[in-house]
Coordinates of C-alpha atoms and ligand atoms in Angstrom, one line a residue:
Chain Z
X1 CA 0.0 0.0 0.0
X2 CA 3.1 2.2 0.6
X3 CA 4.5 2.0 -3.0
X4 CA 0.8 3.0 -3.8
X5 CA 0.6 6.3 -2.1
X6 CA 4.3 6.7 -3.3
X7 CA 2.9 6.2 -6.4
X8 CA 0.2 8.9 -6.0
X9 CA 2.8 11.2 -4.6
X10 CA 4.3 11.3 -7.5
X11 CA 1.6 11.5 -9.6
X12 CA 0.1 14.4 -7.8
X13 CA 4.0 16.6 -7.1
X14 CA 5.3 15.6 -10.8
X15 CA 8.3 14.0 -9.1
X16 CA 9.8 11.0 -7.5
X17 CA 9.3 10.6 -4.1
X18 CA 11.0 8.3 -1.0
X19 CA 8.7 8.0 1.5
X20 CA 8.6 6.0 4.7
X21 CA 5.9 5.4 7.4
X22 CA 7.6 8.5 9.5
X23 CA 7.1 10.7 6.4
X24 CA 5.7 13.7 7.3
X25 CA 3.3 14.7 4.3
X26 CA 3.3 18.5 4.5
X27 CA 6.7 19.1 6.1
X28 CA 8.8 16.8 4.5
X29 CA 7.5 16.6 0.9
X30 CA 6.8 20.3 0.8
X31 CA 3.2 20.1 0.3
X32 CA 0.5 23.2 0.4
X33 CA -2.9 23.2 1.5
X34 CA -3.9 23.2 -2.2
X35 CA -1.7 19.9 -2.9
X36 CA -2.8 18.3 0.2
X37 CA -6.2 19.1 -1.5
X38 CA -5.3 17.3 -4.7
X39 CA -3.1 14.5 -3.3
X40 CA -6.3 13.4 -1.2
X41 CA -8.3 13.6 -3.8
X42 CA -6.6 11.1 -5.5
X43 CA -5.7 8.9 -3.0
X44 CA -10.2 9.2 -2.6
X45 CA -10.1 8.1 -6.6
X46 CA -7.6 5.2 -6.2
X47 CA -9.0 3.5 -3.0
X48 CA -12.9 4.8 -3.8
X49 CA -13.3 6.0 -0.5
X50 CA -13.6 10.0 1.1
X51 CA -11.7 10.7 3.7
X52 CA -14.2 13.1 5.5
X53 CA -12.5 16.5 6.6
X54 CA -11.9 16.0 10.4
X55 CA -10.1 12.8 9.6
X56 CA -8.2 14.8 6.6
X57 CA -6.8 17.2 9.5
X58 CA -5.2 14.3 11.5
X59 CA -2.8 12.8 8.9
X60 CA 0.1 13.7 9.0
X61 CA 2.7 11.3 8.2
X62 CA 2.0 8.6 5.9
X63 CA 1.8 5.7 8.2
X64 CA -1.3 8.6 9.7
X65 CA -2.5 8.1 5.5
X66 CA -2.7 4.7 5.7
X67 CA -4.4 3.9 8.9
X68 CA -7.2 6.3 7.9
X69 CA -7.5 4.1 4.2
X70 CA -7.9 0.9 6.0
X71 CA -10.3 2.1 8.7
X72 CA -12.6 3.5 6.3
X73 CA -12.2 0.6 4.2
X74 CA -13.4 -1.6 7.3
X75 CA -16.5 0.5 8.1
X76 CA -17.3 0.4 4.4
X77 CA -17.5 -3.2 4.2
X78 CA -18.8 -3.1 7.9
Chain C
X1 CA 7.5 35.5 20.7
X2 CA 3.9 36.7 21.9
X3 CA 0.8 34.4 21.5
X4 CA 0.6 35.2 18.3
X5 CA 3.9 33.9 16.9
X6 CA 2.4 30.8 15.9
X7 CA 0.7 32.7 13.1
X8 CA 4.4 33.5 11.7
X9 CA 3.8 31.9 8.3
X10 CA 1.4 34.4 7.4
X11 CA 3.3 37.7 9.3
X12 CA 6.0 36.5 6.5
X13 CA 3.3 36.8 3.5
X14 CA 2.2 40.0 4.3
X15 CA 5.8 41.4 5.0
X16 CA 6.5 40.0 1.7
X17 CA 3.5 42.0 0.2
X18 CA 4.8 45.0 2.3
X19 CA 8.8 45.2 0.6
X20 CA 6.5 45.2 -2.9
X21 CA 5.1 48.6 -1.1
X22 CA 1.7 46.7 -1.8
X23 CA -0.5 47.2 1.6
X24 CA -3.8 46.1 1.0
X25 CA -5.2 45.6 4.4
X26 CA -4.7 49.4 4.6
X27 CA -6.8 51.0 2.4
X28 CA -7.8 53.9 4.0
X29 CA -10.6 56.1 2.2
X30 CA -11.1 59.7 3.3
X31 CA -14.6 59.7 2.1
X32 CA -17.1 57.3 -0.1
X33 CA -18.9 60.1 -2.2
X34 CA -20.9 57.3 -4.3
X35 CA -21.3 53.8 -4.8
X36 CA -18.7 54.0 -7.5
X37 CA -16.3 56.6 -6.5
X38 CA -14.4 57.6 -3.7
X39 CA -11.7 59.7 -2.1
X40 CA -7.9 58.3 -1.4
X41 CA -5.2 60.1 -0.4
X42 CA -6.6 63.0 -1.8
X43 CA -7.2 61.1 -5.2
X44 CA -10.8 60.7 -6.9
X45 CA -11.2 57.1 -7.2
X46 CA -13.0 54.6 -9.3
X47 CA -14.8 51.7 -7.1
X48 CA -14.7 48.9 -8.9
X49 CA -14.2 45.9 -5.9
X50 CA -16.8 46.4 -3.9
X51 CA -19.1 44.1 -4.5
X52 CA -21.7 47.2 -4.6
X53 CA -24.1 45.5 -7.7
X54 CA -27.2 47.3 -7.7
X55 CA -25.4 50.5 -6.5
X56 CA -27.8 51.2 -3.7
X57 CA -26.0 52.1 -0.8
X58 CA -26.6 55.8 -1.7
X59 CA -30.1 55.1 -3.1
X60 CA -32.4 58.3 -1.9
X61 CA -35.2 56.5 -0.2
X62 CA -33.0 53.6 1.3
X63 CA -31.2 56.4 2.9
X64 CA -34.5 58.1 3.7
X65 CA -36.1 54.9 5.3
X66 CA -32.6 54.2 7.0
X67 CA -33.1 57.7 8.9
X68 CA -36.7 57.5 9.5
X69 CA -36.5 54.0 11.1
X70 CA -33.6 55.1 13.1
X71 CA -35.5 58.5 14.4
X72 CA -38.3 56.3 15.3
X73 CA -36.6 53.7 17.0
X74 CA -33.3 53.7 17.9
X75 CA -29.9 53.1 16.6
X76 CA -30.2 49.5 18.3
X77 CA -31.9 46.2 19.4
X78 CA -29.2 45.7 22.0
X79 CA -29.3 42.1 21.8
X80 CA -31.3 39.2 20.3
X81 CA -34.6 38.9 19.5
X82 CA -34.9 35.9 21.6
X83 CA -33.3 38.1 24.9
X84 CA -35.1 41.3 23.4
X85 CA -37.8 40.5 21.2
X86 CA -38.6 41.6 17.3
X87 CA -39.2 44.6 16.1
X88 CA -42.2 45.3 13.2
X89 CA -39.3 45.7 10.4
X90 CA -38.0 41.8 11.7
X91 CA -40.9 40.7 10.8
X92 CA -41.7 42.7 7.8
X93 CA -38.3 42.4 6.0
X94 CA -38.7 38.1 6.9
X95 CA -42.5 38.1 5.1
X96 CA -41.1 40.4 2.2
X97 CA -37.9 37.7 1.5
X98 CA -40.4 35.0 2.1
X99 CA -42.4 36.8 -0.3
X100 CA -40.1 37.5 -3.1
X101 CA -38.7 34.0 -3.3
X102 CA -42.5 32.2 -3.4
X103 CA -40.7 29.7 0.1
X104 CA -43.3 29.5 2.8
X105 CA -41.0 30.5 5.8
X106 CA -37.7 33.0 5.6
X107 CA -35.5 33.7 8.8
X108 CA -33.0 36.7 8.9
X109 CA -29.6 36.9 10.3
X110 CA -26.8 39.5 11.4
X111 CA -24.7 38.6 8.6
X112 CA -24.5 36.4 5.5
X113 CA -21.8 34.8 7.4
X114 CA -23.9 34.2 10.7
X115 CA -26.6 32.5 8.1
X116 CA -24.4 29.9 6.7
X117 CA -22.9 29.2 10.6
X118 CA -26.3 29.0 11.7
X119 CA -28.2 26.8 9.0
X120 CA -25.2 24.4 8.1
X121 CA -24.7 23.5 11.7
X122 CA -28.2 22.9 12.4
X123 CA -29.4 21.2 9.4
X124 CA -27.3 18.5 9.8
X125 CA -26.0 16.9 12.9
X126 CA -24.2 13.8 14.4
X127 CA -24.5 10.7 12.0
X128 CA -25.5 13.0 9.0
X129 CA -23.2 14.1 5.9
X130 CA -22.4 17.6 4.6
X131 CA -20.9 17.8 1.3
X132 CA -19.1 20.9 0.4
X133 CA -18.0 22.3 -2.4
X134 CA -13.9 22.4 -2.5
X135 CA -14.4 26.2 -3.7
X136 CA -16.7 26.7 -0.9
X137 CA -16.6 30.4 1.0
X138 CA -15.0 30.4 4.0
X139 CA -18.1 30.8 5.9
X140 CA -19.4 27.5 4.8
X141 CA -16.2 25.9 5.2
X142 CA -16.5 27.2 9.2
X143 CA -20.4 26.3 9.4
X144 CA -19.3 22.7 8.6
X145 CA -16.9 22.8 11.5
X146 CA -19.9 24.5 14.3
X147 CA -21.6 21.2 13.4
X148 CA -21.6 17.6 14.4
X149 CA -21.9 15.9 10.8
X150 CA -19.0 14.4 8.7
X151 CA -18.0 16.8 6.2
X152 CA -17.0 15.6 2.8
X153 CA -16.0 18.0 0.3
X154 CA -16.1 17.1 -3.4
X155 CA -14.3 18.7 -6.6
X156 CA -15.2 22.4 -7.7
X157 CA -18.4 22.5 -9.7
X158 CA -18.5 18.9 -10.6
X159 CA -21.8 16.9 -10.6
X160 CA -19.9 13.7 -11.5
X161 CA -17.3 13.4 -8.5
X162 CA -20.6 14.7 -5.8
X163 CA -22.5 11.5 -7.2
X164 CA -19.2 9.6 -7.0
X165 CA -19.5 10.7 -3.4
X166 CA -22.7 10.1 -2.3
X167 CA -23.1 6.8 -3.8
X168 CA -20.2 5.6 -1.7
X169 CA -22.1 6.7 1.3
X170 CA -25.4 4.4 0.1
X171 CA -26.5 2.3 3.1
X172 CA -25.3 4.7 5.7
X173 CA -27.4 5.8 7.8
X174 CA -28.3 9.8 7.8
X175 CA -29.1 12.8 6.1
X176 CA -27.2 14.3 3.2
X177 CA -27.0 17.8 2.6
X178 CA -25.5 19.5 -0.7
X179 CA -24.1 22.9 -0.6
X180 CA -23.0 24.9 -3.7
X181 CA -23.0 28.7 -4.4
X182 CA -24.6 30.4 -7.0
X183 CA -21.7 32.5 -8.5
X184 CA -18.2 31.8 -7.0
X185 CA -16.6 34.7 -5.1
X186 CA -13.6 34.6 -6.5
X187 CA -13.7 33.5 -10.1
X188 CA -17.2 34.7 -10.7
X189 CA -18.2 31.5 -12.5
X190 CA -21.7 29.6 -11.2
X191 CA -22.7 26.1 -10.1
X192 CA -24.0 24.1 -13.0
X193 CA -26.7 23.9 -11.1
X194 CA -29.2 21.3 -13.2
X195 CA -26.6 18.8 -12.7
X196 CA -26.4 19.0 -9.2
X197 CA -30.0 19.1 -8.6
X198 CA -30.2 15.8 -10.4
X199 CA -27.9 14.6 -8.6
X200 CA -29.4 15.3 -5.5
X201 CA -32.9 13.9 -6.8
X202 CA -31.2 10.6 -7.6
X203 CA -29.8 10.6 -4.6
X204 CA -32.3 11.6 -1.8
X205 CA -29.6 14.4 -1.1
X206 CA -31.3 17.8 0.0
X207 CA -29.4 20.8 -1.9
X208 CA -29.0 24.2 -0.2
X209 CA -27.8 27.3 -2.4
X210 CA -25.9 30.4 -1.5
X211 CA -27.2 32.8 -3.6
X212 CA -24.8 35.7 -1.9
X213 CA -23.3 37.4 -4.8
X214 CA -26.4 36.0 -7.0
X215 CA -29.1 37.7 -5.4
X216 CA -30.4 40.5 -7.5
X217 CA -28.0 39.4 -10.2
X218 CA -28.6 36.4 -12.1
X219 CA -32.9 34.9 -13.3
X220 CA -35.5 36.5 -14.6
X221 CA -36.9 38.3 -11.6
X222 CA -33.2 38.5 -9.7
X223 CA -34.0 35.4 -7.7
X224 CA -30.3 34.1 -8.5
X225 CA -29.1 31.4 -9.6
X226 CA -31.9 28.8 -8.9
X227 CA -34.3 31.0 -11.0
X228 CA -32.2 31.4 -14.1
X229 CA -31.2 27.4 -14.0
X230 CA -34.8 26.6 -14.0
X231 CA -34.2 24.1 -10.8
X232 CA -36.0 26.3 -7.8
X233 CA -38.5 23.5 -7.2
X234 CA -35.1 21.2 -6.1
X235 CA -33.4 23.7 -3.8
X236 CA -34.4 23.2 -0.2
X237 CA -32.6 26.1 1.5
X238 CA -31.7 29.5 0.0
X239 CA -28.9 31.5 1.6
X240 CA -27.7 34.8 1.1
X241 CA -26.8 38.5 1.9
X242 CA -28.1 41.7 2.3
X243 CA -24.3 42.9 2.2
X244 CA -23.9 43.0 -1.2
X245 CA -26.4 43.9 -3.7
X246 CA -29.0 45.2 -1.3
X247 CA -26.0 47.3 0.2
X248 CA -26.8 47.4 3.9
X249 CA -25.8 44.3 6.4
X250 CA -27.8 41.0 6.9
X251 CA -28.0 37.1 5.7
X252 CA -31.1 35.2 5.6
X253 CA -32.3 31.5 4.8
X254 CA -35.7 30.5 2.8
X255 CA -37.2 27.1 2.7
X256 CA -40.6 26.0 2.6
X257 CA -39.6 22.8 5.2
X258 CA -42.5 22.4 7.4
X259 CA -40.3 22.4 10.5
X260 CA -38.3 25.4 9.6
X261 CA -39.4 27.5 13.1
X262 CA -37.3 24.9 15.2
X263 CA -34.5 27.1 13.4
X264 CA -35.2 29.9 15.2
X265 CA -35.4 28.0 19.1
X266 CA -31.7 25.9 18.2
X267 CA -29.3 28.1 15.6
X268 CA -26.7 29.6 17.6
X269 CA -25.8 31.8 15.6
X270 CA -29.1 33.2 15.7
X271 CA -29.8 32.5 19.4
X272 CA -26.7 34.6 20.5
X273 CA -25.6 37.4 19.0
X274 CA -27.3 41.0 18.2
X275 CA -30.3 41.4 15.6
X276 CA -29.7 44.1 13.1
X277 CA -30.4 47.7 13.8
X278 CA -33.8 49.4 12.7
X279 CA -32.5 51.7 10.1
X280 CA -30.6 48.5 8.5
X281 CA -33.4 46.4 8.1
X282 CA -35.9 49.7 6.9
X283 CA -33.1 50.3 4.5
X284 CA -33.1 46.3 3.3
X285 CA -36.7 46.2 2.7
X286 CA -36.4 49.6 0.7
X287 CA -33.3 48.1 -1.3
X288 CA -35.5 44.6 -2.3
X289 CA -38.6 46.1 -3.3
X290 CA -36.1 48.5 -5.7
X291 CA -34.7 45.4 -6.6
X292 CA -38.4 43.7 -7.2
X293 CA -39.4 46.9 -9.2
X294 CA -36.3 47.9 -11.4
X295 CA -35.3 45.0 -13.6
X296 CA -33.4 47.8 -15.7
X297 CA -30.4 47.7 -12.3
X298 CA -30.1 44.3 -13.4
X299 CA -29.5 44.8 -16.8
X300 CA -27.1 47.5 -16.4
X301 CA -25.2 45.6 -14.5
X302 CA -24.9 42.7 -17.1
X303 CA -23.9 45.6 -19.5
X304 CA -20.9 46.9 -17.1
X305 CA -20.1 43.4 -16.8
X306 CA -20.3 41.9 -20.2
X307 CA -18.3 45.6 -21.2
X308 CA -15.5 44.9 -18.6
X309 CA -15.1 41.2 -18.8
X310 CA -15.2 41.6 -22.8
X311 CA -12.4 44.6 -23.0
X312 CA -10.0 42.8 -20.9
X313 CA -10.2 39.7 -22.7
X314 CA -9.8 41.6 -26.1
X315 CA -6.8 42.9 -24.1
X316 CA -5.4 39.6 -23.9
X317 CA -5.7 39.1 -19.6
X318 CA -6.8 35.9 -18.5
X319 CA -10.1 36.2 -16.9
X320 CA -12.5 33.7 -15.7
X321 CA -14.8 31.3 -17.6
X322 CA -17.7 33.7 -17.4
X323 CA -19.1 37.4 -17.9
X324 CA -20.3 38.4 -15.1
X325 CA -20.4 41.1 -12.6
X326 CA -17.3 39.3 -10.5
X327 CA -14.6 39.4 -12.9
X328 CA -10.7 38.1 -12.3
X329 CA -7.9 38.6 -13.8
X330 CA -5.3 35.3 -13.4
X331 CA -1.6 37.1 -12.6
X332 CA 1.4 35.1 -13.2
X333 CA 2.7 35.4 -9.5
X334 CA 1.7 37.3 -6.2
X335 CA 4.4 40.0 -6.6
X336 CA 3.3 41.0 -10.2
X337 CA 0.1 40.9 -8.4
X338 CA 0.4 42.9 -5.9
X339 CA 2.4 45.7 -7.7
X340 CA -0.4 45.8 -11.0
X341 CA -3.0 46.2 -8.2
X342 CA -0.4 49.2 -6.6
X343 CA -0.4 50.8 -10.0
X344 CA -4.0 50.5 -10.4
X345 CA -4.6 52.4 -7.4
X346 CA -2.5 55.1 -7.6
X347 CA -3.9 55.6 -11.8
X348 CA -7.3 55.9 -9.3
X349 CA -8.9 52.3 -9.7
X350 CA -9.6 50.3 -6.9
X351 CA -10.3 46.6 -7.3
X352 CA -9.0 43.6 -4.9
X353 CA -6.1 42.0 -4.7
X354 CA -6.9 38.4 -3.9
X355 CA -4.0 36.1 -3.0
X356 CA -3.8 32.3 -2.1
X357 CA -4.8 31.1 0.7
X358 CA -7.6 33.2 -0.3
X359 CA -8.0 31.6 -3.6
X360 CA -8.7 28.7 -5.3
X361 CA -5.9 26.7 -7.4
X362 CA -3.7 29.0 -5.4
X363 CA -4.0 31.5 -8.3
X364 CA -3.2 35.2 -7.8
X365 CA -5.9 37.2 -9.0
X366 CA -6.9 41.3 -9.6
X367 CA -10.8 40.2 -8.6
X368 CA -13.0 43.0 -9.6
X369 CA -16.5 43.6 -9.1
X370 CA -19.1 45.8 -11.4
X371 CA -22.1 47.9 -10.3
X372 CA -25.8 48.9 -12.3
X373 CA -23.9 52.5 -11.1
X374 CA -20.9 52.5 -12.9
X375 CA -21.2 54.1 -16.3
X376 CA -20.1 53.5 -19.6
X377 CA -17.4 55.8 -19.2
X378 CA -16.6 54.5 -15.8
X379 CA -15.9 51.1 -17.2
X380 CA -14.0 52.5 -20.1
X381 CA -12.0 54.6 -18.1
X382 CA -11.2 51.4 -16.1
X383 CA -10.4 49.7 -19.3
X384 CA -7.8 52.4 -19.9
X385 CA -6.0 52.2 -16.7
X386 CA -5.9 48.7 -16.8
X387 CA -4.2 48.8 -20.5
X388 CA -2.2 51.4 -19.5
X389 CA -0.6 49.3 -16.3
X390 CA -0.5 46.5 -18.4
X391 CA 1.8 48.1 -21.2
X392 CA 3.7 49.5 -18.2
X393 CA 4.3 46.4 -16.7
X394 CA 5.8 45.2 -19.5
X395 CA 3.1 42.0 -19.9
X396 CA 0.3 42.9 -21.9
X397 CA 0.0 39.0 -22.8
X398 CA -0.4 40.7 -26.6
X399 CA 3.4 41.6 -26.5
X400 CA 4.4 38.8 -24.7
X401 CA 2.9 36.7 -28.0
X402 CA 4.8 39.4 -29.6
X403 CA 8.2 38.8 -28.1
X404 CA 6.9 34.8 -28.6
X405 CA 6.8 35.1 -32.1
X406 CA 9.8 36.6 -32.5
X407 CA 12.0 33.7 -31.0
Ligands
LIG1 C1 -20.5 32.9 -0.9 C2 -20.6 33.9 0.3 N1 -21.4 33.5 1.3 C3 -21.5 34.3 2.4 C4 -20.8 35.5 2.5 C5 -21.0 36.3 3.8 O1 -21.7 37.4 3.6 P1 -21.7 38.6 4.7 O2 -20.8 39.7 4.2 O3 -23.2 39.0 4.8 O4 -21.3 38.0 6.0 C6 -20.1 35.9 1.4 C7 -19.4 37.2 1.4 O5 -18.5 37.6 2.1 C8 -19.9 35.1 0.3 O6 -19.1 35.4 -0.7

């Protein structure tokens, strides 16, 4: 799931990423408010899921990211 | 290192802005002698970012009804009308809105801003979901966050990615509630609003609109956007201002729910803070029964705006998808920016200088805003400046093809 969101990274900054669980997503990859916007937008796409906004404020690294994925995939198929 | 220093990121924009010699939270007028022109630093000055689009604020019997109410009684309420009761012109003003937009029930506000706390907190609650726009206005964003519901905001002005949305969320339990605006504050371009309200019949979704910069602007009878879309029937809740083209101070909601009284006895925003002032509400009621009876403000407006958003395109500036009475013009950076808006100023236009965070796509704009009051010549004149600050600057995007063309 990791190489996935690296993946998206990518996709979304235009550049190659090297991300760990520790990364921190706005700090560390240099990310705006407006590119947070768009990076969870497609991470939304990919996993057809929406992150609602109060969990959206929580993340912060990527091992935050993908904790959030995988709960809301649980209550989905809840 | 005060308190404040965790707000450092934004002292460093600003300061930024400042070295530029750009201050635009400093604008200080010495006088507003109409609702197109005014007085700075000594300079007559063209008002084109104000938002003003009926020009009314100086309207003769708006003034006159302003004075009288205020004569008669008082320059205050001093508190709610739940602590301190409402006044005939409460009333009167709700019946009139109620009235104008053919809803059953209207409620009025302090502010615009106070309406979207109030309704979007209340309508939905724990267990429901609020989707939002991702272009939303900031008061809708922070009426999302009063409230208990899970807030889930979809892609500017796209039908397709909101019915994406809600029909992840089929089976869960709870109410959905759409919100859009009418015309976007920014970029002046409008909800396609047919498509949404489909998508909220499939859905079961109920739709609210903010009709704030709308109102008096756009459908046949000035309704907003709603009206000239065709789709009233599908809109549960109307927002909107008295702030902008009624020129005083105010928001208000219409809906024809049959609950919509309970509004009144659990909106906070309602419950606890001031009502307006006599002399505002006389002078609102004034203001929307010129707006009722004067189609012809309406269509000098789309005139101005059609004239302005026309010229600067011919120009060569990058404005928005739209003409309309908000217009922007897309800079290439926030420095550029902030010194064309400088220029402007001191040539004796005043528009607004709009900078991310403030804007969507993180785009710096010039946002500028037309009136039924300018004239011709006022827009022309505008035009002028505008051409004239351009060729200054050196990027009149004609003589950047120019220079293109040449390589
Ligand atoms: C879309 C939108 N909603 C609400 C408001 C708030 O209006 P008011 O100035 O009455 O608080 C504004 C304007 O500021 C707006 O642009």
């Amino acid at each position: 799931m990791r190489d996935e969101i690296a993946a998206i990274f990518e996709q979304v900054l235009g550049r190659p990423v090297a991300i760990t669980d520790e990364t921190d997503i706005v700090e560390d990859l240099g990310m705006d408010s407006l590119g947070v916007m768009n990076f969870v937008m497609a991470i939304e796409d990919f996993y057809d899921l929406s992150i609602p906004l109060d969990r959206v404020a929580q993340i912060q690294t990527v091992a935050d990211l993908i904790q959030a994925v995988n709960d809301l995939r649980n209550e989905a198929a809840a | 290192m005060t308190i404040l220093a965790k707000h450092a990121a934004y002292r460093l924009a600003y300061d930024a802005l400042l070295a530029h010699g750009v201050d635009p939270l400093n604008v200080r007028f010495d006088s507003i002698l109409s609702p197109t022109e005014g007085v700075l630093n000594g300079t007559k000055t063209i008002l084109l970012g104000t938002n003003n689009y009926l020009g009314l604020t100086f309207d003769e019997d708006c003034i006159e009804k302003a004075v009288e109410a205020t004569r008669e009684q008082g320059t205050g309420t001093t508190g709610s009308r739940v602590a301190n009761g409402t006044y005939g012109g409460h009333a009167q003003l709700e019946s009139e809105i109620a009235d104008f937009y053919g809803r059953k029930h209207a409620m009025v506000f302090s502010t615009g801003y106070q309406a979207n706390l109030g309704v979007l907190s209340t309508l939905v609650g724990r267990g429901d979901h609020l989707m939002l726009d991702a272009d939303s206005h900031a008061s809708i964003y922070d009426g999302s966050r009063l409230g208990m519901a899970e807030v889930i905001r979809f892609r500017h002005n796209n039908p397709d990615d909101l019915y994406k949305r809600l029909r992840r969320l089929e089976g869960a339990p709870g109410d959905r509630l759409i919100v859009v605006e009418g015309i976007y504050s920014m970029l002046g371009d409008t909800a396609p609003l047919k498509e949404f309200a489909h998508v909220k019949r499939e859905t079961g979704a109920y739709l609210l609109v903010d009709e704030a910069h709308s109102l008096g602007v756009l459908g046949e009878t000035g309704r907003g956007l709603a009206e000239a879309a065709g789709v009233e029937a599908d809109v549960d809740f109307i927002v909107g201002t008295f702030s902008k083209s009624l020129g005083s101070v105010g928001g208000f909601c219409v809906s024809d729910n049959p609950d919509f009284d309970l509004l009144k006895i659990v909106c906070r925003p309602y419950m606890f803070t001031a009502s307006l002032p006599p002399g505002v509400i006389a002078s609102t009621i004034e203001a929307l029964r010129k707006l009722r009876a004067e189609p012809k403000l309406r269509h000098d407006l789309m005139r101005n705006a059609t004239r302005l958003y026309d010229g600067l395109g011919a120009m060569g500036f990058q404005t928005g998808p739209e003409a309309n009475p908000i217009v922007a013009v897309t800079m290439p950076d926030q420095g550029t920016a902030g010194v064309f808006w400088k220029m402007l100023l001191e040539a004796g236009l005043y528009i607004n200088l709009a900078i991310p965070p403030a804007t969507p796509t993180n785009a710096s704009l010039l946002r500028l805003s037309v009136s039924a009051a300018h004239s011709v010549q006022q827009i022309d004149q505008a035009l002028d400046i505008f051409a004239d600050v351009g060729r200054k600057l050196g990027f009149l995007p004609s003589d950047r093809r120019r220079a293109a063309g040449a390589l």
